[in-house]
CSV table of C-alpha atoms in Angstrom, one decimal:
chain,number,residue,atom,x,y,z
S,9,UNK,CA,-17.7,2.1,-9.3
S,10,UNK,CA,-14.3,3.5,-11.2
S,11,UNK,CA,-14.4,2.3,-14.5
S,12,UNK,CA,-12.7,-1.0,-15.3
S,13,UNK,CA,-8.6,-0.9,-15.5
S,14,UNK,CA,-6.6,-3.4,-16.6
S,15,UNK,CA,-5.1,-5.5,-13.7
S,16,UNK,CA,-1.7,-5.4,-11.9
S,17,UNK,CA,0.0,-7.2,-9.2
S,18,UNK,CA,3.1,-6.2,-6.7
S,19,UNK,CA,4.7,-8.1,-4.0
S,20,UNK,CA,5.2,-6.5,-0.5
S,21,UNK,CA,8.7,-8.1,1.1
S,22,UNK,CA,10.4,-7.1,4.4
S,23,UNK,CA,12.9,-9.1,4.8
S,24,UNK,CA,16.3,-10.7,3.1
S,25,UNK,CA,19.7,-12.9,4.3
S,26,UNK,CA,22.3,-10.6,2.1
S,27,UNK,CA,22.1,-8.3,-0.4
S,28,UNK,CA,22.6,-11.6,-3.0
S,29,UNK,CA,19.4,-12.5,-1.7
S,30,UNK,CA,17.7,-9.0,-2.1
S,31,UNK,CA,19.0,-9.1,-5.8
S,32,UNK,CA,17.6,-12.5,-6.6
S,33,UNK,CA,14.0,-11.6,-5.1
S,34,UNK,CA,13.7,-8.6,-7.2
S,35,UNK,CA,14.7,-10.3,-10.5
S,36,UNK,CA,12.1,-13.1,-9.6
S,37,UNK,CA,9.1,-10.4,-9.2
S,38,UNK,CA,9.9,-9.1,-12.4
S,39,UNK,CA,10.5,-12.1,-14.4
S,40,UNK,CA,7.1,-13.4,-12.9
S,41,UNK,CA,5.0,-10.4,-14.0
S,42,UNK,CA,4.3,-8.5,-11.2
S,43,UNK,CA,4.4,-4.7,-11.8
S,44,UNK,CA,6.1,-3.8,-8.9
S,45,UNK,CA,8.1,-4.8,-5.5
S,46,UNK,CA,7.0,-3.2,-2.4
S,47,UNK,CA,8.4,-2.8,0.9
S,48,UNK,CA,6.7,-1.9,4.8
S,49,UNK,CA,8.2,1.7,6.6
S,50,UNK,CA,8.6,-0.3,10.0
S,51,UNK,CA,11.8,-0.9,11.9
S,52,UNK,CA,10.9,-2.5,14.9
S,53,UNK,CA,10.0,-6.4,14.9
S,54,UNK,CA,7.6,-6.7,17.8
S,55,UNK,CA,9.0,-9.2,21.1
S,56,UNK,CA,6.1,-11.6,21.3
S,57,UNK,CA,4.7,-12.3,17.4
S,58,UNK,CA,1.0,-11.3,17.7
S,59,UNK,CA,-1.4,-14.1,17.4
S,60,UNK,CA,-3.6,-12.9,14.6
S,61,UNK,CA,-0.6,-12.7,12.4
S,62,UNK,CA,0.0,-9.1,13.0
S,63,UNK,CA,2.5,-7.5,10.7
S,64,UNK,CA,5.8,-9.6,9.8
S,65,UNK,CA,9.3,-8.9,10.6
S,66,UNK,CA,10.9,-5.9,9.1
S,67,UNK,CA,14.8,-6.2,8.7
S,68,UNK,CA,15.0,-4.0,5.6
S,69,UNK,CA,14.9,0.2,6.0
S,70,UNK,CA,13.0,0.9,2.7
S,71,UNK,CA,14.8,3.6,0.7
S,72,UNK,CA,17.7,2.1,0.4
S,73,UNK,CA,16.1,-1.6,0.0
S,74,UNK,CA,14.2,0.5,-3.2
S,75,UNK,CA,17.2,1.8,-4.7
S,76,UNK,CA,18.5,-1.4,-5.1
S,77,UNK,CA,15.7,-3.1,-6.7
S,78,UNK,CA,15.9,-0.3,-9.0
S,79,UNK,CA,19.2,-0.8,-9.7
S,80,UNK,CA,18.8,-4.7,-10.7
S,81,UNK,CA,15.5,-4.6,-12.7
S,82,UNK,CA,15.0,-2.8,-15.9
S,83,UNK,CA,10.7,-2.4,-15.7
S,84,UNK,CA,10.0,-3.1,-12.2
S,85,UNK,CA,8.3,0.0,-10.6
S,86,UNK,CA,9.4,0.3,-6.7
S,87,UNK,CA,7.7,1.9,-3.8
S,88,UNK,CA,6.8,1.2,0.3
S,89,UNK,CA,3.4,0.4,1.2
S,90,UNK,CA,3.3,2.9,2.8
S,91,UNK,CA,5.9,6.0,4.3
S,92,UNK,CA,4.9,6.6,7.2
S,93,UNK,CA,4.9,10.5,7.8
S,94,UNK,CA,5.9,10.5,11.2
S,95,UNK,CA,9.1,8.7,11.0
S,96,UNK,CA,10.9,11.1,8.2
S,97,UNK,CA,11.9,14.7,8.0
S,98,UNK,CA,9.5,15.9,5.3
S,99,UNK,CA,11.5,17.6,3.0
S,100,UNK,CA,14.4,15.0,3.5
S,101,UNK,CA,11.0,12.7,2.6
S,102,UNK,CA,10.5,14.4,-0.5
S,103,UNK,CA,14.0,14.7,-1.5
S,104,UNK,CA,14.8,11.2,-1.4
S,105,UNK,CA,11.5,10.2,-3.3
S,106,UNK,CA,12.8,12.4,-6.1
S,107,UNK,CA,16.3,11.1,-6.2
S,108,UNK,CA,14.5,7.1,-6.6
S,109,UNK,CA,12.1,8.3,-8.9
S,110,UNK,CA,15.2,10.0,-11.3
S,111,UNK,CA,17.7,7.0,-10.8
S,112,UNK,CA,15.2,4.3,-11.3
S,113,UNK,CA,13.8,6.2,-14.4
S,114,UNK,CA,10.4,7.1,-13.5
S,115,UNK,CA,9.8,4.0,-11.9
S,116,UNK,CA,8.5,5.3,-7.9
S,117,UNK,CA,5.4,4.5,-6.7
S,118,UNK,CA,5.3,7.2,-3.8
S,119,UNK,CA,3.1,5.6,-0.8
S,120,UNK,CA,2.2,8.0,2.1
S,121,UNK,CA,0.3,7.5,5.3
S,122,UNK,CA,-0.3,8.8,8.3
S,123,UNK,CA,1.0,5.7,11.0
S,124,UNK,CA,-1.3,3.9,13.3
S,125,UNK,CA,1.7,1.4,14.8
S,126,UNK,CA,1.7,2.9,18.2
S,127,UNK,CA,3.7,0.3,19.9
S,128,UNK,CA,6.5,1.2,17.3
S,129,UNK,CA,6.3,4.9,17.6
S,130,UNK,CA,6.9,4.2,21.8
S,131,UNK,CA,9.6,1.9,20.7
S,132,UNK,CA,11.2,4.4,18.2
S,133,UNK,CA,10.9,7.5,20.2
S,134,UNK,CA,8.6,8.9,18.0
S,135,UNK,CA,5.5,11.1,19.9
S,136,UNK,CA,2.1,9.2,19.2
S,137,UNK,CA,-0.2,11.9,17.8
S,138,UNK,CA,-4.2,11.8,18.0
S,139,UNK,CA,-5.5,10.6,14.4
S,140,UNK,CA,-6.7,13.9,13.5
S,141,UNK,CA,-2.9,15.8,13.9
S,142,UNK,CA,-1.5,12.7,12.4
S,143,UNK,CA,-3.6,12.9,9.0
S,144,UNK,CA,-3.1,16.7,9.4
S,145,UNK,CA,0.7,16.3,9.3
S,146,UNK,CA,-0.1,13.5,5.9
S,147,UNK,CA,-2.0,16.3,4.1
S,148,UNK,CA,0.9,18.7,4.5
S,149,UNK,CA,3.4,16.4,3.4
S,150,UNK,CA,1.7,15.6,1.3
S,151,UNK,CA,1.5,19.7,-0.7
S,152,UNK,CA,5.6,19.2,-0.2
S,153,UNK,CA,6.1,16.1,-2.5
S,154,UNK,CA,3.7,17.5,-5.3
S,155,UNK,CA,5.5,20.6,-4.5
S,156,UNK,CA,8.9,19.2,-5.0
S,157,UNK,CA,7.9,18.0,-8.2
S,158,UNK,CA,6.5,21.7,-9.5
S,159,UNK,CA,10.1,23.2,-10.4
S,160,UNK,CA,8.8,26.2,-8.9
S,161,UNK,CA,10.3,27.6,-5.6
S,162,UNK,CA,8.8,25.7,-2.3
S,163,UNK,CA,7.0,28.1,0.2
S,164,UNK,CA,5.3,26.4,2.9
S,165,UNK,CA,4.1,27.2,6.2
S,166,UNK,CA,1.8,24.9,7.5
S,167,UNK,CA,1.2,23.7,11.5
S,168,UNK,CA,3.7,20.6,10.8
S,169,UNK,CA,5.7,21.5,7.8
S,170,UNK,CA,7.5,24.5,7.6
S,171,UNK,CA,9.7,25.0,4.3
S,172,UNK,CA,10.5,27.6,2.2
S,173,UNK,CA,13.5,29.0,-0.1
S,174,UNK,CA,14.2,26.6,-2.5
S,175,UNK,CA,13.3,24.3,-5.2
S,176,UNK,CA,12.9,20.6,-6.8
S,177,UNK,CA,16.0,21.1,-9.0
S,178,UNK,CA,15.5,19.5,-12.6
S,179,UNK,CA,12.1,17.7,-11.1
S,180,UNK,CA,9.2,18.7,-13.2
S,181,UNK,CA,5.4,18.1,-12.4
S,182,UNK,CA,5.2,16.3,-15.7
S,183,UNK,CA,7.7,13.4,-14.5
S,184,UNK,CA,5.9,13.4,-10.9
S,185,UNK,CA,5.3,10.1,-9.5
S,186,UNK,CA,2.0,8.4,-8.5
S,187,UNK,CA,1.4,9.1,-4.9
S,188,UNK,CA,-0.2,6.2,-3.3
S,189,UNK,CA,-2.3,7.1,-0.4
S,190,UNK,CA,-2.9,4.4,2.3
S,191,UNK,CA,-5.2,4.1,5.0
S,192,UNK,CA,-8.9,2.5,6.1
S,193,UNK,CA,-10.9,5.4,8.2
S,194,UNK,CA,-13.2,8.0,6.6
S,195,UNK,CA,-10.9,11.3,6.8
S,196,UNK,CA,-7.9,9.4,5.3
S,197,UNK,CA,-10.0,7.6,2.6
S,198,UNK,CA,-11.3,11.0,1.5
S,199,UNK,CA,-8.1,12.8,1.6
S,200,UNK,CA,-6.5,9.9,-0.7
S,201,UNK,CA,-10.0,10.3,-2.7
S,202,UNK,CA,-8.6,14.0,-3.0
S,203,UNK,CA,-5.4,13.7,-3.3
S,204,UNK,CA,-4.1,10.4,-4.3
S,205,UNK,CA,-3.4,8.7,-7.6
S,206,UNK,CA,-3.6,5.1,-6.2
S,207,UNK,CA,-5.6,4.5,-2.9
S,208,UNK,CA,-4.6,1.6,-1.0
S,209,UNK,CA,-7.1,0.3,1.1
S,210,UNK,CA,-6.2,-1.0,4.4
S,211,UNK,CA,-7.9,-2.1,7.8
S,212,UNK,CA,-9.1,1.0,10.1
S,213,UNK,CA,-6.6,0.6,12.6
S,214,UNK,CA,-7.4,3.6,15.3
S,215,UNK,CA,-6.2,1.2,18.0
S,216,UNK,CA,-2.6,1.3,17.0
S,217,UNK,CA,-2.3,-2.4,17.0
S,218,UNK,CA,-3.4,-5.6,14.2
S,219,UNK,CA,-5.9,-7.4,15.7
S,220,UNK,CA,-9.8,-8.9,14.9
S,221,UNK,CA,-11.5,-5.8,14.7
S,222,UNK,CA,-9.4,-4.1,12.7
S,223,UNK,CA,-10.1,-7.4,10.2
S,224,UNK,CA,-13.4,-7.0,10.6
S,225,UNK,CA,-13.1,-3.2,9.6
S,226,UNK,CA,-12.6,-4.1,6.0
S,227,UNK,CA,-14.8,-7.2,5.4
S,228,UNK,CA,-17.2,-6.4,2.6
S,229,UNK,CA,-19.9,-4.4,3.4
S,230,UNK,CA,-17.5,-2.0,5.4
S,231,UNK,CA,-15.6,-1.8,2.4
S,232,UNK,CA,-18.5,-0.5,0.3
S,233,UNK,CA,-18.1,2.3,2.8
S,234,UNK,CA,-14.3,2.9,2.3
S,235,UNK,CA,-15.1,3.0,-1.7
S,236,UNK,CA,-17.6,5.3,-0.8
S,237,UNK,CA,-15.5,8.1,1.3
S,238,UNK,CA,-12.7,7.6,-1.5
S,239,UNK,CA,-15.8,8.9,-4.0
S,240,UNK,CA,-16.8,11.4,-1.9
S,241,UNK,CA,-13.1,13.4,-1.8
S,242,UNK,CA,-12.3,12.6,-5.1
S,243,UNK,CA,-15.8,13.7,-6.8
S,244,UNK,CA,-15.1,14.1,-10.6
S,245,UNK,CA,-11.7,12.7,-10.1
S,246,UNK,CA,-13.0,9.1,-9.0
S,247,UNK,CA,-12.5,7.7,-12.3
S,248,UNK,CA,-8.7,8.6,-12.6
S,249,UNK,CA,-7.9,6.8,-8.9
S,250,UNK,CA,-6.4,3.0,-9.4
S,251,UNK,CA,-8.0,1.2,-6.1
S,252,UNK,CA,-5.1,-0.8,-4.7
S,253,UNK,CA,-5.9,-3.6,-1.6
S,254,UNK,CA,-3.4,-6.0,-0.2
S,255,UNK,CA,-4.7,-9.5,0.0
S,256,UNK,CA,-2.8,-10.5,3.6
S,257,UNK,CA,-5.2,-14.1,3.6
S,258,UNK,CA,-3.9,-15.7,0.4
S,259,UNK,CA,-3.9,-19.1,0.2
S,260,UNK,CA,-3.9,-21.0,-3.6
S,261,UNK,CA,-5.6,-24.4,-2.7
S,262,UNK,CA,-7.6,-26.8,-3.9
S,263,UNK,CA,-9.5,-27.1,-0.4
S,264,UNK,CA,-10.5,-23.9,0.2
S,265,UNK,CA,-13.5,-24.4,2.5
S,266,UNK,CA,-11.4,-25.9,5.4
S,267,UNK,CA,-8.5,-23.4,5.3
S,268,UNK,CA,-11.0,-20.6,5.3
S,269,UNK,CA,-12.3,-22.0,8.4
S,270,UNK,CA,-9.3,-22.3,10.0
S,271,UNK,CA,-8.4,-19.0,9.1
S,272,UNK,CA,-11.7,-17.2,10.0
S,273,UNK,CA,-11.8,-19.0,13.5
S,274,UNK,CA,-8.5,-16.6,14.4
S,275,UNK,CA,-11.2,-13.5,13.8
S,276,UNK,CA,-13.9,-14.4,15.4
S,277,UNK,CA,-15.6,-14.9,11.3
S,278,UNK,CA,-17.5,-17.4,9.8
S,279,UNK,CA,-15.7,-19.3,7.0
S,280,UNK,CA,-17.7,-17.4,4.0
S,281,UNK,CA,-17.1,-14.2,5.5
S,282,UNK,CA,-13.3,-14.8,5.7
S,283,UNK,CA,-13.8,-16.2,1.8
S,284,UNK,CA,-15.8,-13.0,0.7
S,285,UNK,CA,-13.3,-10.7,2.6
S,286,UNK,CA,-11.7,-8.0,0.2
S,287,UNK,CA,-8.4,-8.8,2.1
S,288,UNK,CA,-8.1,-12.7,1.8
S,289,UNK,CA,-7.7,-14.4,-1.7
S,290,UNK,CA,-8.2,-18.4,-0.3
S,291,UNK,CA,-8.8,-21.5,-3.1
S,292,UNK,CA,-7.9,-22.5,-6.7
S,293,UNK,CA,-6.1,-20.5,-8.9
S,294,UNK,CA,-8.7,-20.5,-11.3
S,295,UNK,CA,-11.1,-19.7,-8.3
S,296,UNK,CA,-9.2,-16.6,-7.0
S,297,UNK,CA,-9.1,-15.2,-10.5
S,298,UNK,CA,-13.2,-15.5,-11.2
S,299,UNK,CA,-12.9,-13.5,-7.2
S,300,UNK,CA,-10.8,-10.7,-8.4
S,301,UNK,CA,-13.3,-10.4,-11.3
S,302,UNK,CA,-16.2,-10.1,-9.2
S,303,UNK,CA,-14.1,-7.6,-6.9
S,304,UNK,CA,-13.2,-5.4,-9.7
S,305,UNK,CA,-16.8,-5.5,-10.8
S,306,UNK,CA,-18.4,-4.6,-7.4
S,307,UNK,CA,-15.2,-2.2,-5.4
S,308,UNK,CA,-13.4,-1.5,-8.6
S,309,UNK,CA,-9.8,-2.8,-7.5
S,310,UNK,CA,-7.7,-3.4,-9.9
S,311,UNK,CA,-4.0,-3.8,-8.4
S,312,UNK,CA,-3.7,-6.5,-5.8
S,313,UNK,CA,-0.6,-6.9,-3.6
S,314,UNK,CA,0.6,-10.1,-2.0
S,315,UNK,CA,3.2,-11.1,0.3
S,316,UNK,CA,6.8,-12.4,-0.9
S,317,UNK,CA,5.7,-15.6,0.4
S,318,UNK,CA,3.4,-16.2,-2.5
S,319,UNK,CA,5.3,-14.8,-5.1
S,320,UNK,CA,4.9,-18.3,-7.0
S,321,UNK,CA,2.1,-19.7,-6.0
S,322,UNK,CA,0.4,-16.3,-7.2
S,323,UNK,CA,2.4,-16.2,-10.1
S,324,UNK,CA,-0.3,-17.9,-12.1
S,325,UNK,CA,-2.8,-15.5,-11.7
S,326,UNK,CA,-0.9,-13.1,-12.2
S,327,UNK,CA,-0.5,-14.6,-15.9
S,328,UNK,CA,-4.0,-15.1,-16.6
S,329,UNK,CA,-5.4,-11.4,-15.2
S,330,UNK,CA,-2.3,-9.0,-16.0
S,331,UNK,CA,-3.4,-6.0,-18.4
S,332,UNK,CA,-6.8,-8.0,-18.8
């Protein structure tokens, strides 16, 4: 287990009406205590909603939805939970992560991963690699943004990135920003254990589509595995990785046993496996808070993301737990 951090909370959002809208959300997450604002790299919204809950609409393109954040917040760090490789040029990529990170003042959260959404690569035009090529590409994009933070001149030559002849110009390794790492199978887990300065854990999603078993990929004792691939890439390094999960099930209620059934029912769980899983934060405020405890104490997660949808409801917790 890493050793205990203090906790911090961000909020994922996808969507807004207008820019006025955009604005206001961002002040909100900031003035409530979260430590940062995250967005999704998707761009297509499904045609039939899934019926697990899937992944939400996506109306906003990230970069630019970041640099606008940035722009109306003062302490909010930004990022994407997470780029997906596949969908950028990678030096274009790296580029644009170090123009963010310099106009938002050091205030990028750089999330990478390899992409798993294979109904949106189809839709996009975008070739659907095996796993293995895909994390391949993530590793090599992964040596560009570190690269394009080293002020020295970029030479790569790699099976998926091929760059070479120039430089991060004024970018120094010293002002780099934490990459964040996402994934939930063993080779990404230990790349990010390698790699990564945040790991965000996420479901194993081989199948290219949300659904039950990917749920059940991360319920508790599975995720004593992922923990345990993130250790085995790190090795000395463990204790300098923040764990990051997303907690997709939240629900603040004072009658927490029935929503959990009603909620595990949709995966084929029993109601205290949906309570105990890593992902899902379901009952009292004061109930979710002694969880997180006990999650820090047994995974060692200490920054917990939730959806724009319970940016208030959370809020509280977030007041009793932050930098505790």
């Amino acid at each position: 287990m890493a050793s205990h951090r203090p906790f911090r909370f961000s909020v994922q959002a996808t969507t807004a009406s207008s820019g006025a809208e955009w604005r206001e959300l961002a002040r909100r997450v900031e003035g409530a205590g979260y430590s940062a604002l995250h967005l999704a790299d998707h761009y297509v919204t499904p045609a039939v909603p899934s019926k697990t809950g899937g992944r939400p609409s996506q109306e906003l393109a990230a970069m630019p939805a970041m640099a606008m954040a940035a722009a109306v917040t003062e302490t909010l760090h930004i990022g994407c939970r997470v780029f997906c490789v596949d969908y950028h040029l990678p030096a274009v990529l790296a580029k644009s992560a170090a123009t963010l990170d310099l106009l938002s003042d050091g205030r990028l959260e750089l999330g990478l991963g390899a992409g798993w959404t294979q109904s949106e690569y189809a839709a996009m035009g975008v070739p659907f690699d095996a796993a293995g090529v895909r994390i391949e590409r993530l590793s090599e994009v992964i040596a560009l943004v570190k690269a394009q933070f080293s002020g020295e001149e970029i030479a790569m030559s790699g099976h998926h990135v091929n760059v070479s002849g120039y430089r991060g110009v004024g970018e120094t390794d010293a002002h780099r920003p934490p990459i964040m790492i996402g994934g939930g199978s063993p080779r990404v887990l230990k790349l990010a254990g390698r790699e990564a300065d945040i790991v965000s854990f996420n479901f194993n999603n081989r199948a290219g589509v949300v659904g039950p078993d990917g749920v059940r990929s991360s319920m508790a004792g599975a995720m004593d595995d992922k923990i345990a691939w993130v250790r085995e890439g790190a090795g000395d390094r463990f204790d300098q990785i923040e764990l990051e999960i997303g907690a997709y099930f939240t629900v603040v209620t004072d009658q927490a046993a029935g929503m959990a059934a009603a909620m595990a029912s949709r995966f084929g769980l029993e109601p205290d496996e949906m309570i105990e899983h890593p992902n899902a934060l379901i009952g009292s405020v004061d109930e979710i808070v002694e969880r997180l405890l006990a999650r820090r104490e047994r995974y060692g997660f200490s920054y917990v993301s939730v959806s724009s949808a319970n940016l208030d409801v959370f809020a509280p917790v977030v007041a009793q737990l932050t930098g505790r």
